Amino acid sequence: MMATRLLLFLCLTGHVFAKEPPDVDCLVLHLKYIHCSWNKNRTPEVNYTFNSWFHNKPPRECPSYLSENSINTGCKQPYLQNEDRFNNFYTKLVHGNDSYEKKHALKERVKFNPPYNVTVRYGLDSNLWLNWTQISHCVESQVRYRINSKAWMTYPVRAGIQNYCINLPSSALYELQVQSKLDNYCGGSQNSFWSDWSEPVFWGSKNSSTDTPHMNSSMSVWTPVMYGLGAFILILLVMMLLHHERIRIILIPVVPKPSLPPNVEDWFQFPKGLKESFKDNERPCPVREYCHVPESDSESSDCSTCSGTTDQTDCSVSIPVNESDLPTSCSSSTSTVSPEEEKQDSV
């Protein structure tokens, strides 16, 4: 008796489950396909026929079913109606006399594939640049990265931008990923689906004994070596130029204040020998001219010979005087004759 009641209960329960309408869930994948499934709660017991259409368009049966254990569980169809992209979308499941219809707002049900061509490089500006590609520029993205396998840090990226910059990265290991979704201004919403995270890319190396070099890690190793080599070459060139006296260091003296009279000798640093040559160490020598008059018997009004000598008491240089430079007239000299000499002359 109890077994009969239990069997009856199971049959009634199974019948109720079979009559429960399946929940159809649709998602626009990468703006290329519409993926609808009706196995969210459980796998259906019967194969349903799936029909779908946009607003004011005729219904179409699913061109490609997705199945599980020979039971239809979903449908994948092309998403080609760009003009109807954000119109209401209708689905209908039919099995015998049973049919279940549902309306969907696809603009909130868009999910992109993960970004591709994800690369990371160390730029000439000493920054780390992450670049990627997405099917449309009408997407917003977010980047996450972690250093040495620590906690993830996530940063948003505006719509239309497909790169991200990390300023002045350290030499640690960077792991980076990116995901994207339809931008709100292009028909998306806050409930739009984020894509899956892209495959991670790496830059740098871990600071441990088990380090494994990753992408562009050689750049961080050779950078200090190149800097050191450049500094050595620069120092060598400067030493060679100084050796050949091509470069001289000139110190410009400080200009004295205008309010004080400058001491020219102190301002200009004359060499010691040149400075001593400006000093006058010689004593002045007096110079005078005189005319030598020889004694004669008669008065002489003209001087036949006049000579000028330099009377230098303490000087060793004599200055000759030309006769033409002497005055033409000289002071006359008279010789005195005694009476006895006159007598002798008269005899």
Coordinates of C-alpha atoms in Angstrom, one line a residue:
M1 CA 0.0 0.0 0.0
M2 CA 2.8 2.4 0.9
A3 CA 4.7 1.5 -2.3
T4 CA 1.7 2.2 -4.4
R5 CA 1.2 5.6 -2.8
L6 CA 4.9 6.5 -3.3
L7 CA 4.8 5.4 -6.9
L8 CA 1.7 7.5 -7.5
F9 CA 3.4 10.5 -5.8
L10 CA 6.5 10.2 -8.0
C11 CA 4.4 10.0 -11.1
L12 CA 2.4 13.0 -10.2
T13 CA 5.6 14.9 -9.3
G14 CA 7.2 14.0 -12.6
H15 CA 4.2 15.1 -14.5
V16 CA 4.2 18.4 -12.7
F17 CA 7.9 18.8 -13.6
A18 CA 7.3 17.9 -17.2
K19 CA 4.6 20.6 -17.5
E20 CA 6.7 23.3 -15.9
P21 CA 7.5 25.9 -18.7
P22 CA 11.2 26.0 -19.5
D23 CA 13.0 29.3 -18.9
V24 CA 14.7 30.6 -22.1
D25 CA 17.8 32.7 -21.7
C26 CA 19.3 34.6 -24.7
L27 CA 22.7 36.2 -25.0
V28 CA 24.3 38.1 -27.9
L29 CA 27.8 36.8 -28.3
H30 CA 30.4 39.2 -29.7
L31 CA 27.7 40.9 -31.9
K32 CA 27.9 37.9 -34.2
Y33 CA 25.6 35.2 -32.7
I34 CA 22.5 34.9 -30.6
H35 CA 22.8 32.1 -28.1
C36 CA 19.6 30.9 -26.5
S37 CA 19.3 28.0 -24.0
W38 CA 16.5 26.5 -22.0
N39 CA 18.4 24.2 -19.7
K40 CA 19.2 26.7 -17.0
N41 CA 17.3 24.8 -14.2
R42 CA 17.6 21.3 -15.6
T43 CA 17.9 19.3 -18.8
P44 CA 14.5 19.1 -20.5
E45 CA 12.8 15.7 -21.0
V46 CA 11.6 16.4 -24.5
N47 CA 12.9 18.0 -27.7
Y48 CA 11.4 21.4 -28.2
T49 CA 11.2 23.2 -31.5
F50 CA 12.7 26.7 -31.2
N51 CA 11.4 29.7 -33.1
S52 CA 12.6 33.3 -32.8
W53 CA 12.0 36.7 -34.5
F54 CA 12.6 40.5 -34.0
H55 CA 9.7 42.9 -33.6
N56 CA 7.6 43.1 -36.8
K57 CA 9.6 40.3 -38.4
P58 CA 8.3 36.7 -39.3
P59 CA 9.3 33.8 -37.0
R60 CA 12.2 31.5 -38.0
E61 CA 13.1 28.1 -36.7
C62 CA 16.6 27.6 -35.2
P63 CA 19.2 26.9 -37.9
S64 CA 21.6 25.1 -35.5
Y65 CA 20.5 23.4 -32.3
L66 CA 22.7 22.7 -29.3
S67 CA 22.0 19.3 -27.7
E68 CA 22.9 17.3 -24.6
N69 CA 22.4 13.6 -24.6
S70 CA 20.3 13.8 -27.8
I71 CA 18.0 16.4 -26.2
N72 CA 17.9 19.9 -27.6
T73 CA 19.1 22.4 -25.0
G74 CA 19.8 25.5 -27.0
C75 CA 20.0 27.3 -30.3
K76 CA 22.8 29.3 -32.0
Q77 CA 21.8 31.6 -34.9
P78 CA 23.6 34.5 -36.7
Y79 CA 23.1 38.0 -35.5
L80 CA 22.9 39.9 -38.8
Q81 CA 20.1 42.3 -38.4
N82 CA 22.1 45.4 -37.4
E83 CA 19.1 47.7 -37.8
D84 CA 17.1 45.5 -35.4
R85 CA 20.0 45.0 -33.0
F86 CA 18.4 46.7 -30.0
N87 CA 14.7 45.9 -30.8
N88 CA 12.7 43.5 -28.8
F89 CA 13.5 39.8 -29.5
Y90 CA 10.9 37.1 -29.2
T91 CA 11.4 33.3 -28.7
K92 CA 8.9 30.4 -28.7
L93 CA 9.4 26.8 -27.7
V94 CA 6.9 24.3 -29.1
H95 CA 6.3 20.6 -28.3
G96 CA 3.0 19.1 -29.5
N97 CA 0.3 21.3 -28.2
D98 CA 2.5 23.0 -25.7
S99 CA 4.2 26.3 -26.5
Y100 CA 6.1 28.8 -24.4
E101 CA 6.7 32.4 -25.7
K102 CA 9.0 35.0 -24.1
K103 CA 10.2 38.6 -24.9
H104 CA 13.9 39.6 -24.5
A105 CA 15.7 43.0 -24.3
L106 CA 19.0 42.1 -26.0
K107 CA 20.7 45.4 -25.5
E108 CA 21.3 44.3 -21.9
R109 CA 22.3 40.9 -23.0
V110 CA 25.5 41.5 -25.0
K111 CA 28.7 39.7 -24.1
F112 CA 32.0 40.1 -26.0
N113 CA 34.7 37.6 -26.5
P114 CA 37.9 38.4 -24.5
P115 CA 40.1 41.0 -26.2
Y116 CA 42.8 39.5 -28.4
N117 CA 46.3 40.5 -29.6
V118 CA 47.1 41.5 -26.0
T119 CA 50.7 42.7 -25.8
V120 CA 52.9 44.5 -23.3
R121 CA 56.0 46.5 -24.0
Y122 CA 58.4 48.8 -22.3
G123 CA 58.2 52.2 -24.1
L124 CA 60.8 54.8 -24.8
D125 CA 59.1 57.0 -22.2
S126 CA 60.1 54.5 -19.5
N127 CA 56.5 53.4 -19.1
L128 CA 54.8 50.0 -19.5
W129 CA 52.2 49.9 -22.3
L130 CA 49.5 47.3 -22.6
N131 CA 47.7 47.1 -26.0
W132 CA 44.8 44.9 -27.2
T133 CA 42.2 44.6 -30.0
Q134 CA 38.4 44.3 -29.7
I135 CA 35.8 43.8 -32.4
S136 CA 34.3 47.3 -31.9
H137 CA 35.5 50.7 -30.7
C138 CA 32.1 51.1 -29.0
V139 CA 33.3 49.2 -25.9
E140 CA 34.7 50.2 -22.5
S141 CA 37.3 48.1 -20.9
Q142 CA 39.0 47.5 -17.6
V143 CA 42.6 46.3 -16.9
R144 CA 43.9 44.4 -14.0
Y145 CA 47.4 43.5 -13.1
R146 CA 49.4 42.2 -10.1
I147 CA 53.0 42.4 -9.1
N148 CA 54.9 39.3 -8.0
S149 CA 51.6 37.3 -7.8
K150 CA 50.1 39.6 -5.2
A151 CA 46.6 41.0 -5.1
W152 CA 45.0 42.2 -8.3
M153 CA 44.6 45.9 -9.0
T154 CA 41.8 46.9 -11.5
Y155 CA 41.5 50.1 -13.4
P156 CA 38.8 51.3 -15.9
V157 CA 39.5 52.4 -19.5
R158 CA 37.3 54.8 -21.4
A159 CA 35.3 53.7 -24.5
G160 CA 37.3 53.7 -27.7
I161 CA 40.7 53.3 -25.9
Q162 CA 42.5 50.1 -26.4
N163 CA 45.7 50.7 -24.5
Y164 CA 46.8 51.3 -20.9
C165 CA 49.9 52.8 -19.4
I166 CA 51.7 51.9 -16.1
N167 CA 54.0 54.8 -15.2
L168 CA 57.6 53.9 -14.3
P169 CA 57.2 50.2 -13.5
S170 CA 59.6 48.5 -11.2
S171 CA 61.8 45.5 -12.2
A172 CA 59.3 43.0 -10.6
L173 CA 57.1 40.5 -12.4
Y174 CA 53.9 42.1 -13.9
E175 CA 50.9 39.9 -14.9
L176 CA 48.3 41.8 -16.9
Q177 CA 44.8 41.0 -18.2
V178 CA 41.9 43.0 -19.9
Q179 CA 38.2 42.5 -20.4
S180 CA 35.5 44.7 -22.1
K181 CA 31.8 45.2 -22.5
L182 CA 29.4 47.3 -24.6
D183 CA 29.5 51.0 -23.7
N184 CA 26.5 52.6 -22.2
Y185 CA 26.4 55.3 -24.9
C186 CA 26.3 52.6 -27.6
G187 CA 23.2 50.8 -26.3
G188 CA 24.7 49.0 -23.4
S189 CA 23.7 49.4 -19.7
Q190 CA 25.1 48.9 -16.3
N191 CA 23.8 45.3 -16.4
S192 CA 25.7 44.6 -19.6
F193 CA 27.9 41.5 -19.4
W194 CA 31.7 41.8 -19.1
S195 CA 33.7 39.5 -21.3
D196 CA 35.9 36.9 -19.9
W197 CA 39.4 38.0 -19.0
S198 CA 42.0 37.8 -21.7
E199 CA 45.0 35.4 -21.5
P200 CA 47.5 36.9 -19.1
V201 CA 50.7 38.5 -20.4
F202 CA 53.9 39.0 -18.4
W203 CA 56.7 41.5 -18.1
G204 CA 59.7 41.6 -15.9
S205 CA 60.9 38.8 -13.5
K206 CA 60.4 37.8 -9.9
N207 CA 63.0 38.9 -7.3
S208 CA 63.8 35.5 -6.1
S209 CA 66.3 32.7 -6.6
T210 CA 63.8 30.8 -8.8
D211 CA 63.2 33.7 -11.2
T212 CA 62.1 32.8 -14.7
P213 CA 62.6 35.5 -17.3
H214 CA 59.4 36.5 -19.1
M215 CA 58.5 38.8 -22.0
N216 CA 60.8 41.8 -22.3
S217 CA 62.7 40.9 -19.2
S218 CA 65.9 41.3 -21.1
M219 CA 65.1 45.0 -21.5
S220 CA 65.2 45.5 -17.7
V221 CA 68.5 43.6 -17.5
W222 CA 70.4 45.4 -20.3
T223 CA 69.2 48.9 -19.5
P224 CA 71.6 49.6 -16.6
V225 CA 74.4 48.0 -18.5
M226 CA 73.9 50.4 -21.4
Y227 CA 73.7 53.4 -19.1
G228 CA 76.9 52.4 -17.4
L229 CA 78.7 51.9 -20.7
G230 CA 77.5 55.3 -22.0
A231 CA 78.7 57.1 -18.8
F232 CA 82.2 55.4 -19.1
I233 CA 82.5 56.5 -22.8
L234 CA 81.5 60.1 -21.9
I235 CA 84.1 60.3 -19.1
L236 CA 86.8 58.9 -21.4
L237 CA 86.1 61.5 -24.1
V238 CA 86.3 64.3 -21.5
M239 CA 89.7 63.1 -20.2
M240 CA 91.0 62.9 -23.8
L241 CA 89.9 66.5 -24.5
L242 CA 91.4 67.8 -21.3
H243 CA 94.7 66.0 -22.1
H244 CA 94.9 67.8 -25.5
E245 CA 93.9 71.1 -23.9
R246 CA 90.8 71.3 -26.0
I247 CA 88.8 72.3 -23.0
R248 CA 89.9 74.8 -20.4
I249 CA 88.0 75.8 -17.3
I250 CA 87.7 79.6 -17.1
L251 CA 86.7 81.1 -13.8
I252 CA 85.1 84.5 -14.3
P253 CA 85.9 86.9 -11.4
V254 CA 83.1 88.5 -9.5
V255 CA 82.4 92.0 -10.7
P256 CA 82.8 94.5 -7.8
K257 CA 79.9 96.5 -6.5
P258 CA 79.4 99.8 -8.4
S259 CA 79.1 101.7 -5.1
L260 CA 82.7 101.1 -4.2
P261 CA 85.6 102.2 -6.4
P262 CA 87.2 99.1 -7.7
N263 CA 90.8 98.3 -7.2
V264 CA 91.8 97.6 -10.8
E265 CA 95.0 95.9 -9.8
D266 CA 93.2 93.5 -7.4
W267 CA 90.4 92.9 -9.9
F268 CA 92.6 91.9 -12.8
Q269 CA 94.9 89.2 -11.7
F270 CA 98.1 90.3 -13.3
P271 CA 101.1 87.9 -13.3
K272 CA 103.6 88.8 -10.6
G273 CA 106.4 89.7 -13.1
L274 CA 104.1 91.9 -15.2
K275 CA 102.8 93.7 -12.1
E276 CA 106.3 94.5 -10.8
S277 CA 107.3 95.9 -14.2
F278 CA 104.6 98.7 -13.8
K279 CA 106.4 100.0 -10.6
D280 CA 109.0 102.9 -11.1
N281 CA 112.0 102.0 -9.0
E282 CA 114.6 104.4 -10.7
R283 CA 115.5 107.8 -9.2
P284 CA 115.1 110.8 -11.3
C285 CA 118.4 112.2 -12.9
P286 CA 118.8 116.0 -13.2
V287 CA 119.9 117.2 -16.7
R288 CA 121.3 120.6 -17.7
E289 CA 123.1 122.0 -20.7
Y290 CA 126.1 124.3 -20.7
C291 CA 128.5 125.7 -23.4
H292 CA 132.2 125.2 -23.1
V293 CA 134.2 128.4 -24.1
P294 CA 138.0 127.9 -24.7
E295 CA 140.4 130.7 -23.6
S296 CA 141.8 132.8 -26.5
D297 CA 143.7 136.1 -26.9
S298 CA 140.8 137.8 -28.5
E299 CA 137.2 138.0 -27.8
S300 CA 135.2 135.7 -29.6
S301 CA 131.7 136.5 -30.4
D302 CA 130.9 133.1 -31.9
C303 CA 131.5 129.7 -30.5
S304 CA 133.1 127.4 -32.9
T305 CA 132.3 124.4 -30.8
C306 CA 129.6 123.9 -28.4
S307 CA 128.9 120.7 -26.8
G308 CA 126.2 119.6 -24.4
T309 CA 126.8 117.0 -21.8
T310 CA 124.5 115.5 -19.4
D311 CA 125.5 116.1 -15.8
Q312 CA 124.4 113.0 -14.1
T313 CA 125.7 112.7 -10.7
D314 CA 124.2 109.2 -10.2
C315 CA 123.4 108.2 -13.7
S316 CA 125.5 106.1 -15.9
V317 CA 124.0 107.2 -19.2
S318 CA 125.3 110.1 -21.2
I319 CA 123.2 111.9 -23.8
P320 CA 125.1 113.3 -26.8
V321 CA 124.0 116.7 -28.1
N322 CA 124.2 117.7 -31.8
E323 CA 125.8 120.9 -32.6
S324 CA 122.9 122.0 -34.6
D325 CA 120.8 121.7 -31.5
L326 CA 123.0 124.2 -29.6
P327 CA 122.1 127.9 -29.4
T328 CA 124.0 130.1 -31.9
S329 CA 125.0 132.7 -29.4
C330 CA 127.1 132.0 -26.4
S331 CA 128.0 134.3 -23.5
S332 CA 131.3 136.1 -24.3
S333 CA 134.3 135.7 -22.0
T334 CA 137.1 138.3 -21.6
S335 CA 140.7 137.4 -20.7
T336 CA 142.6 139.8 -18.5
V337 CA 146.2 140.8 -19.8
S338 CA 148.8 142.1 -17.4
P339 CA 150.9 145.2 -18.1
E340 CA 154.1 143.2 -18.3
E341 CA 152.7 141.1 -21.1
E342 CA 151.8 144.3 -23.0
K343 CA 155.3 145.5 -22.8
Q344 CA 156.6 142.3 -24.2
D345 CA 154.2 142.6 -27.0
S346 CA 155.3 146.1 -27.8
V347 CA 158.9 145.1 -27.9

